[in-house]
Short mmCIF file of C-alpha atoms and ligand atoms in Angstrom, two decimals:
data_model
loop_
_atom_site.label_atom_id
_atom_site.label_comp_id
_atom_site.label_asym_id
_atom_site.label_seq_id
_atom_site.Cartn_x
_atom_site.Cartn_y
_atom_site.Cartn_z
CA MET A 727 9.78 13.80 -18.55
CA ALA A 728 7.61 16.58 -17.16
CA ASP A 729 4.13 15.13 -17.73
CA ALA A 730 4.90 11.51 -16.93
CA THR A 731 6.62 12.67 -13.79
CA ARG A 732 3.71 14.84 -12.75
CA ASP A 733 1.15 12.04 -13.20
CA ILE A 734 3.38 9.46 -11.56
CA GLU A 735 4.32 11.81 -8.70
CA ASN A 736 0.64 12.51 -8.15
CA LEU A 737 -0.05 8.77 -7.99
CA ILE A 738 2.85 8.24 -5.58
CA GLU A 739 1.61 11.05 -3.33
CA LEU A 740 -1.88 9.56 -3.20
CA MET A 741 -0.55 6.06 -2.52
CA ALA A 742 1.63 7.43 0.30
CA LYS A 743 -1.59 8.57 2.05
CA LEU A 744 -2.64 4.96 2.60
CA PRO A 745 -1.99 3.65 6.13
CA GLY A 746 1.25 1.66 6.34
CA LEU A 747 2.76 3.16 3.17
CA GLY A 748 5.43 5.85 3.19
CA PRO A 749 6.98 7.68 0.22
CA ARG A 750 9.46 4.88 -0.47
CA SER A 751 6.98 2.01 -0.38
CA ALA A 752 4.55 4.14 -2.41
CA ARG A 753 7.24 4.57 -5.10
CA ARG A 754 7.92 0.82 -5.08
CA ALA A 755 4.21 0.06 -5.34
CA VAL A 756 3.75 2.48 -8.24
CA LEU A 757 6.72 1.03 -10.17
CA HIS A 758 5.37 -2.46 -9.56
CA MET A 759 1.94 -1.40 -10.85
CA ILE A 760 3.45 0.23 -13.95
CA LYS A 761 5.22 -3.04 -14.71
CA LYS A 762 1.93 -4.91 -14.23
CA ARG A 763 -0.37 -2.40 -15.85
CA GLY A 764 -2.83 -4.83 -17.44
CA LEU A 765 -2.76 -7.45 -14.71
CA LEU A 766 -2.75 -5.18 -11.67
CA MET A 767 -3.01 -1.40 -12.10
CA THR A 768 -6.08 -1.29 -14.36
CA PRO A 769 -8.00 -3.99 -12.40
CA LEU A 770 -7.10 -2.17 -9.17
CA ALA A 771 -8.34 1.17 -10.51
CA ASP A 772 -11.55 -0.51 -11.73
CA ALA A 773 -12.08 -2.24 -8.37
CA MET A 774 -11.60 1.09 -6.57
CA HIS A 775 -14.13 2.83 -8.78
CA ILE A 776 -16.69 0.05 -8.15
CA VAL A 777 -16.21 0.13 -4.38
CA ALA A 778 -16.14 3.96 -4.30
CA ALA A 779 -19.44 4.03 -6.20
CA THR A 780 -21.26 1.30 -4.26
CA ALA A 781 -19.91 1.04 -0.72
CA ARG A 782 -21.83 2.80 2.01
CA GLU A 783 -22.17 2.68 5.77
CA CYS A 784 -25.16 0.77 7.14
CA LEU A 785 -27.45 3.33 8.77
CA ASN A 786 -28.32 0.81 11.47
CA CYS A 787 -24.98 -0.70 12.53
CA GLY A 788 -22.16 1.15 10.73
CA ASN A 789 -21.02 -1.93 8.75
CA ILE A 790 -20.02 -1.40 5.13
CA GLY A 791 -22.42 -2.69 2.51
CA THR A 792 -24.10 -1.61 -0.71
CA SER A 793 -27.47 -0.56 0.66
CA ASP A 794 -28.77 1.75 3.37
CA VAL A 795 -29.15 -1.19 5.73
CA CYS A 796 -26.55 -3.98 5.49
CA ASP A 797 -27.22 -7.68 4.84
CA ILE A 798 -26.39 -8.67 8.43
CA CYS A 799 -28.97 -6.20 9.76
CA THR A 800 -31.64 -7.39 7.29
CA SER A 801 -30.93 -11.13 7.72
CA GLU A 802 -33.49 -12.76 10.03
CA LYS A 803 -30.94 -15.51 10.73
CA ARG A 804 -28.73 -12.96 12.48
CA ALA A 805 -31.59 -11.86 14.80
CA THR A 806 -30.33 -14.08 17.63
CA GLY A 807 -30.74 -11.41 20.29
CA GLU A 808 -26.95 -11.09 20.54
CA LEU A 809 -25.37 -7.77 19.57
CA CYS A 810 -21.61 -7.53 19.26
CA VAL A 811 -20.14 -4.03 19.71
CA VAL A 812 -16.87 -3.40 17.83
CA GLU A 813 -14.74 -0.32 17.32
CA ASP A 814 -14.18 -0.65 13.60
CA VAL A 815 -15.36 -2.50 10.48
CA ALA A 816 -11.95 -4.25 10.44
CA ASP A 817 -12.90 -5.81 13.80
CA LEU A 818 -16.28 -6.89 12.40
CA TRP A 819 -14.41 -8.58 9.53
CA ALA A 820 -12.08 -10.26 12.04
CA MET A 821 -15.13 -11.56 13.99
CA GLU A 822 -16.74 -12.83 10.78
CA ARG A 823 -13.51 -14.64 9.80
CA GLY A 824 -13.71 -16.38 13.19
CA ALA A 825 -17.17 -17.57 12.00
CA SER A 826 -18.26 -18.27 15.58
CA PHE A 827 -20.69 -15.38 16.07
CA ALA A 828 -24.18 -15.67 14.65
CA GLY A 829 -25.71 -12.41 15.88
CA ARG A 830 -25.57 -8.82 14.71
CA TYR A 831 -23.00 -6.04 15.13
CA HIS A 832 -22.80 -2.44 16.18
CA VAL A 833 -19.76 -0.60 14.81
CA LEU A 834 -18.77 2.37 16.96
CA GLY A 835 -16.28 3.85 14.50
CA GLY A 836 -13.75 4.55 17.25
CA THR A 837 -13.50 4.83 21.02
CA LEU A 838 -14.29 7.54 23.52
CA SER A 839 -11.19 9.66 23.68
CA ALA A 840 -10.62 13.07 25.18
CA LEU A 841 -7.67 13.61 22.84
CA ASP A 842 -9.58 13.03 19.60
CA SER A 843 -12.68 14.67 21.13
CA MET A 844 -14.76 11.65 20.17
CA GLY A 845 -17.97 11.75 22.16
CA PRO A 846 -20.87 9.27 22.57
CA ASP A 847 -22.77 10.81 19.63
CA GLU A 848 -19.87 10.33 17.20
CA LEU A 849 -19.69 6.67 18.29
CA ARG A 850 -23.33 5.79 17.57
CA ILE A 851 -23.89 5.09 21.29
CA PRO A 852 -27.38 6.65 21.36
CA LYS A 853 -28.20 4.46 18.34
CA LEU A 854 -26.86 1.43 20.24
CA VAL A 855 -29.15 2.14 23.21
CA ASP A 856 -32.02 2.54 20.77
CA ARG A 857 -31.28 -0.79 19.07
CA VAL A 858 -31.09 -2.61 22.41
CA LYS A 859 -34.58 -1.29 23.23
CA THR A 860 -36.19 -2.08 19.86
CA GLU A 861 -34.40 -5.09 18.29
CA GLY A 862 -35.15 -7.69 20.96
CA ILE A 863 -31.55 -7.75 22.15
CA THR A 864 -30.86 -10.04 25.13
CA GLU A 865 -27.06 -9.83 25.25
CA VAL A 866 -24.61 -7.10 24.29
CA ILE A 867 -21.08 -8.44 23.75
CA LEU A 868 -18.45 -5.71 24.07
CA ALA A 869 -15.70 -6.83 21.67
CA LEU A 870 -13.55 -3.75 22.12
CA ASN A 871 -9.77 -3.57 21.96
CA ALA A 872 -7.96 -4.21 25.25
CA THR A 873 -6.60 -0.67 25.26
CA VAL A 874 -7.27 2.07 27.81
CA ASP A 875 -9.65 3.89 25.43
CA GLY A 876 -11.35 0.63 24.47
CA GLN A 877 -11.98 -0.30 28.09
CA THR A 878 -13.11 3.24 29.02
CA THR A 879 -15.61 3.01 26.19
CA ALA A 880 -16.75 -0.46 27.34
CA HIS A 881 -17.45 0.87 30.85
CA TYR A 882 -19.31 3.88 29.49
CA ILE A 883 -21.51 1.66 27.29
CA ALA A 884 -22.19 -0.75 30.19
CA GLU A 885 -23.42 2.23 32.24
CA GLN A 886 -25.70 3.39 29.45
CA LEU A 887 -27.24 -0.09 29.17
CA GLU A 888 -27.94 -0.45 32.90
CA GLY A 889 -31.59 -0.99 33.74
CA LEU A 890 -32.52 -2.09 30.20
CA GLY A 891 -32.68 -5.74 31.28
CA VAL A 892 -29.95 -6.79 28.89
CA SER A 893 -26.94 -8.92 29.77
CA VAL A 894 -23.66 -7.12 29.04
CA THR A 895 -20.60 -9.31 28.45
CA SER A 896 -17.11 -8.75 27.12
CA LEU A 897 -14.58 -10.89 25.29
CA ALA A 898 -12.42 -12.46 27.95
CA GLN A 899 -9.90 -15.15 27.29
CA GLY A 900 -7.26 -14.69 24.67
CA VAL A 901 -7.31 -10.95 24.12
CA PRO A 902 -3.86 -9.88 25.30
CA ILE A 903 -3.43 -6.70 27.38
CA GLY A 904 -2.89 -3.78 25.04
CA GLY A 905 -3.70 -6.02 22.09
CA GLU A 906 -5.81 -5.06 19.11
CA LEU A 907 -8.54 -7.39 17.94
CA ASP A 908 -7.70 -7.22 14.26
CA TYR A 909 -4.22 -8.68 14.95
CA LEU A 910 -5.52 -11.90 16.50
CA ASP A 911 -5.92 -15.18 14.67
CA ASP A 912 -9.37 -16.63 14.13
CA GLY A 913 -8.93 -19.35 16.81
CA THR A 914 -8.05 -16.81 19.49
CA ILE A 915 -11.15 -14.78 18.70
CA THR A 916 -13.30 -17.91 18.82
CA ALA A 917 -11.84 -18.87 22.23
CA ALA A 918 -12.32 -15.33 23.58
CA LEU A 919 -15.92 -15.35 22.41
CA ARG A 920 -16.71 -18.76 23.97
CA ALA A 921 -15.17 -17.75 27.31
CA ARG A 922 -16.90 -14.37 27.45
CA LYS A 923 -17.75 -13.24 30.96
CA SER A 924 -20.27 -10.94 32.58
CA PHE A 925 -19.11 -7.35 32.44
CA MET B 779 -23.64 -8.48 2.32
CA ALA B 780 -22.71 -10.82 -0.57
CA ASP B 781 -22.03 -8.28 -3.32
CA ALA B 782 -20.33 -5.64 -1.23
CA THR B 783 -18.14 -8.31 0.25
CA ARG B 784 -17.21 -9.73 -3.14
CA ASP B 785 -16.22 -6.32 -4.55
CA ILE B 786 -14.38 -5.32 -1.39
CA GLU B 787 -12.66 -8.72 -1.10
CA ASN B 788 -11.58 -8.41 -4.73
CA LEU B 789 -10.13 -4.96 -4.00
CA ILE B 790 -8.35 -6.26 -0.89
CA GLU B 791 -6.86 -9.18 -2.86
CA LEU B 792 -5.54 -6.83 -5.54
CA MET B 793 -4.12 -4.41 -2.96
CA ALA B 794 -2.38 -7.31 -1.18
CA LYS B 795 -0.42 -7.95 -4.41
CA LEU B 796 1.42 -4.65 -4.02
CA PRO B 797 4.95 -4.97 -2.63
CA GLY B 798 5.06 -4.31 1.11
CA LEU B 799 1.34 -4.92 1.68
CA GLY B 800 -0.03 -8.13 3.18
CA PRO B 801 -3.68 -9.13 3.69
CA ARG B 802 -3.98 -7.17 6.93
CA SER B 803 -2.47 -3.92 5.66
CA ALA B 804 -4.51 -4.32 2.46
CA ARG B 805 -7.71 -4.55 4.56
CA ARG B 806 -6.67 -1.45 6.54
CA ALA B 807 -5.88 0.44 3.34
CA VAL B 808 -9.24 -0.49 1.78
CA LEU B 809 -11.19 0.58 4.88
CA HIS B 810 -9.25 3.85 4.93
CA MET B 811 -10.06 4.41 1.25
CA ILE B 812 -13.75 3.66 1.78
CA LYS B 813 -13.83 6.27 4.54
CA LYS B 814 -12.09 8.75 2.22
CA ARG B 815 -13.88 7.84 -1.00
CA GLY B 816 -14.07 11.29 -2.54
CA LEU B 817 -10.75 12.58 -1.27
CA LEU B 818 -8.64 9.48 -1.80
CA MET B 819 -10.15 6.39 -3.46
CA THR B 820 -11.64 8.05 -6.54
CA PRO B 821 -8.57 10.30 -7.17
CA LEU B 822 -6.33 7.26 -6.68
CA ALA B 823 -8.33 5.19 -9.18
CA ASP B 824 -8.27 8.09 -11.66
CA ALA B 825 -4.50 8.56 -11.21
CA MET B 826 -3.96 4.83 -11.80
CA HIS B 827 -6.01 4.89 -14.99
CA ILE B 828 -4.03 7.89 -16.29
CA VAL B 829 -0.67 6.31 -15.52
CA ALA B 830 -1.76 2.90 -16.83
CA ALA B 831 -2.84 4.53 -20.09
CA THR B 832 0.17 6.81 -20.62
CA ALA B 833 3.26 5.34 -18.93
CA ARG B 834 5.68 3.42 -21.10
CA GLU B 835 9.29 2.30 -21.02
CA CYS B 836 11.75 4.44 -22.96
CA LEU B 837 13.00 2.31 -25.87
CA ASN B 838 16.44 3.86 -25.48
CA CYS B 839 17.17 3.77 -21.75
CA GLY B 840 14.35 1.89 -19.98
CA ASN B 841 13.19 4.93 -17.97
CA ILE B 842 9.45 5.45 -17.57
CA GLY B 843 7.90 8.28 -19.58
CA THR B 844 4.96 8.96 -21.82
CA SER B 845 6.62 8.63 -25.21
CA ASP B 846 8.72 6.03 -27.01
CA VAL B 847 11.88 7.93 -26.07
CA CYS B 848 11.92 9.65 -22.66
CA ASP B 849 12.57 13.33 -21.98
CA ILE B 850 16.04 12.69 -20.50
CA CYS B 851 17.08 10.85 -23.68
CA THR B 852 15.71 13.60 -25.94
CA SER B 853 17.06 16.54 -23.88
CA GLU B 854 20.23 17.97 -25.44
CA LYS B 855 21.16 19.34 -22.00
CA ARG B 856 21.55 15.77 -20.74
CA ALA B 857 24.00 14.88 -23.57
CA THR B 858 27.03 15.44 -21.31
CA GLY B 859 28.82 12.28 -22.46
CA GLU B 860 28.13 10.71 -19.03
CA LEU B 861 25.91 7.64 -18.88
CA CYS B 862 24.76 6.36 -15.50
CA VAL B 863 23.81 2.66 -15.38
CA VAL B 864 21.18 1.74 -12.74
CA GLU B 865 19.33 -1.45 -11.94
CA ASP B 866 15.85 -0.03 -11.64
CA VAL B 867 13.77 3.08 -12.35
CA ALA B 868 13.54 3.57 -8.56
CA ASP B 869 17.32 4.05 -8.56
CA LEU B 870 17.06 6.55 -11.42
CA TRP B 871 14.50 8.47 -9.34
CA ALA B 872 16.86 8.34 -6.33
CA MET B 873 19.69 9.76 -8.49
CA GLU B 874 17.40 12.52 -9.81
CA ARG B 875 16.37 13.44 -6.27
CA GLY B 876 20.08 13.85 -5.51
CA ALA B 877 20.07 16.38 -8.40
CA SER B 878 23.82 16.09 -8.82
CA PHE B 879 23.94 14.12 -12.08
CA ALA B 880 23.45 15.97 -15.35
CA GLY B 881 23.94 13.12 -17.84
CA ARG B 882 21.74 10.33 -19.11
CA TYR B 883 20.75 6.94 -17.71
CA HIS B 884 20.60 3.33 -18.75
CA VAL B 885 18.14 1.25 -16.72
CA LEU B 886 19.04 -2.46 -16.68
CA GLY B 887 15.78 -3.66 -15.17
CA GLY B 888 17.63 -6.02 -12.83
CA THR B 889 21.00 -7.68 -12.34
CA LEU B 890 22.68 -10.71 -13.85
CA SER B 891 21.56 -13.61 -11.72
CA ALA B 892 21.82 -17.34 -12.29
CA LEU B 893 18.84 -17.90 -9.99
CA ASP B 894 16.42 -15.66 -11.85
CA SER B 895 17.98 -16.67 -15.17
CA MET B 896 18.42 -13.00 -16.08
CA GLY B 897 20.91 -12.78 -18.94
CA PRO B 898 22.63 -9.83 -20.65
CA ASP B 899 19.85 -9.56 -23.27
CA GLU B 900 17.12 -9.19 -20.63
CA LEU B 901 19.20 -6.43 -19.02
CA ARG B 902 19.57 -4.26 -22.15
CA ILE B 903 23.36 -4.77 -22.05
CA PRO B 904 23.70 -5.06 -25.85
CA LYS B 905 21.71 -1.82 -26.08
CA LEU B 906 24.09 -0.22 -23.55
CA VAL B 907 27.13 -1.18 -25.67
CA ASP B 908 25.34 0.21 -28.70
CA ARG B 909 24.61 3.52 -26.95
CA VAL B 910 28.22 3.88 -25.78
CA LYS B 911 29.32 3.54 -29.42
CA THR B 912 26.75 5.91 -30.94
CA GLU B 913 25.81 8.54 -28.32
CA GLY B 914 29.24 10.14 -27.83
CA ILE B 915 29.60 8.65 -24.35
CA THR B 916 32.90 9.38 -22.61
CA GLU B 917 32.14 7.98 -19.15
CA VAL B 918 29.93 5.15 -17.97
CA ILE B 919 29.08 5.40 -14.25
CA LEU B 920 28.01 2.07 -12.79
CA ALA B 921 25.53 3.05 -10.05
CA LEU B 922 24.57 -0.49 -9.13
CA ASN B 923 23.58 -1.78 -5.72
CA ALA B 924 26.45 -2.93 -3.49
CA THR B 925 25.11 -6.50 -3.53
CA VAL B 926 26.80 -9.61 -4.94
CA ASP B 927 24.54 -9.62 -8.01
CA GLY B 928 25.00 -5.88 -8.49
CA GLN B 929 28.78 -6.14 -8.40
CA THR B 930 28.83 -9.24 -10.66
CA THR B 931 26.78 -7.25 -13.15
CA ALA B 932 29.12 -4.24 -12.83
CA HIS B 933 32.15 -6.43 -13.62
CA TYR B 934 30.39 -8.03 -16.59
CA ILE B 935 29.45 -4.62 -18.01
CA ALA B 936 33.00 -3.28 -17.50
CA GLU B 937 34.28 -6.26 -19.54
CA GLN B 938 31.82 -5.59 -22.35
CA LEU B 939 32.92 -1.94 -22.52
CA GLU B 940 36.66 -2.71 -22.68
CA GLY B 941 38.37 -1.36 -25.78
CA LEU B 942 35.57 1.11 -26.57
CA GLY B 943 37.70 4.01 -25.30
CA VAL B 944 35.21 4.92 -22.60
CA SER B 945 36.05 5.56 -18.96
CA VAL B 946 34.13 3.20 -16.64
CA THR B 947 33.60 4.38 -13.07
CA SER B 948 31.46 3.27 -10.16
CA LEU B 949 29.85 5.01 -7.22
CA ALA B 950 32.37 4.81 -4.45
CA GLN B 951 32.05 6.62 -1.18
CA GLY B 952 28.93 6.29 0.88
CA VAL B 953 27.30 3.20 -0.56
CA PRO B 954 27.35 0.78 2.36
CA ILE B 955 28.22 -2.88 1.79
CA GLY B 956 25.05 -4.81 1.03
CA GLY B 957 23.14 -1.52 0.83
CA GLU B 958 20.52 -0.66 -1.75
CA LEU B 959 20.71 2.65 -3.56
CA ASP B 960 17.07 3.52 -3.16
CA TYR B 961 17.43 3.49 0.65
CA LEU B 962 20.11 6.19 0.76
CA ASP B 963 19.48 9.84 1.43
CA ASP B 964 20.15 12.38 -1.30
CA GLY B 965 23.34 13.69 0.34
CA THR B 966 24.91 10.24 0.48
CA ILE B 967 24.20 9.70 -3.20
CA THR B 968 25.70 13.09 -4.05
CA ALA B 969 28.86 12.27 -2.04
CA ALA B 970 29.17 8.84 -3.66
CA LEU B 971 28.84 10.37 -7.09
CA ARG B 972 31.47 13.08 -6.43
CA ALA B 973 33.97 10.55 -5.05
CA ARG B 974 33.47 8.08 -7.89
CA LYS B 975 36.60 6.10 -8.76
CA SER B 976 37.91 4.27 -11.80
CA PHE B 977 36.47 0.77 -12.03
ZN1 ZN C 1365 -25.99 -3.14 9.44
ZN1 ZN C 1366 15.26 7.35 -22.06
#
């Protein structure tokens, strides 16, 4: 079974690199896909090829789209003057599922962290300051995770925005201490957004 | 972001159909893949296409290979007269990782269960009886999960093999009550195989 094993082992090894999957769950997933070749494995492979070929990071905000500048950044409707800063695209998706925010986003791609040696440049913070100056932003909402790194990053950003005449707020109610945004239900995010307070 | 969202949502929905992944872990996995397009998503899609195109069930034993009859069934080295009956290909893989079994396998593809309406025909049990008669089998090792359905199936198979002059054994030591084979470490499987007892 040399060749089949090699191809299948290769697939299992690649699957095991996905977050949340270990070797055992990767094996289970691969067996499940082999059983559902036509209905699942081939459509999944096709969907991956399409997304791999078309998805790209928005040069303006870091969101994932199919063009150099994403649809939220190009939509005039989203030019409300509000700019929501999130750590990750998953958090942007969580905010959009809440459907209570009409403005634009700025995706940092992480948090300031001495351990990971992530600095302001890696986090698009200079770009954020630039956008605040040029996009008619009146309010920056810091929707960062309630973790130590998230809050350190929020304070750093607030400092950088001082003197630019922009109101800096943060999500308040509903985000539990140590909690991560992407785990919250849509209602909690909506409540936290409505009750946002001055930073 | 209409199109990007539709393609990405489609990919997330397909990923969420894999066992062990829910909507949230599917979203995380897709974001991770988008970040690692070249290193992970494209190779993964390619590996899926290869396996989808080449993998097939062995007509003799139910193992997964690339030809009508798998390499274990065609290898003369594996014609030891021992036939190990497992529920699933994952269990066959677990046995092979243990590397202590030199014979051939028979993969049932499940267990007898009134609830799922799985009958002997669905489980290749007639084929098993046929193999015992024609492949020079001297011992059938029932390596089924220590669950109620697994043990019901073991008893049913033992009945079907009565009078065929074949010794029927089952994995004994080391398989915990209610435990599933695929969860055990290699050493436990080896010990259980060595201490196998008459059924
Ligand atoms: Zn954008
Ligand atoms: Zn076979």
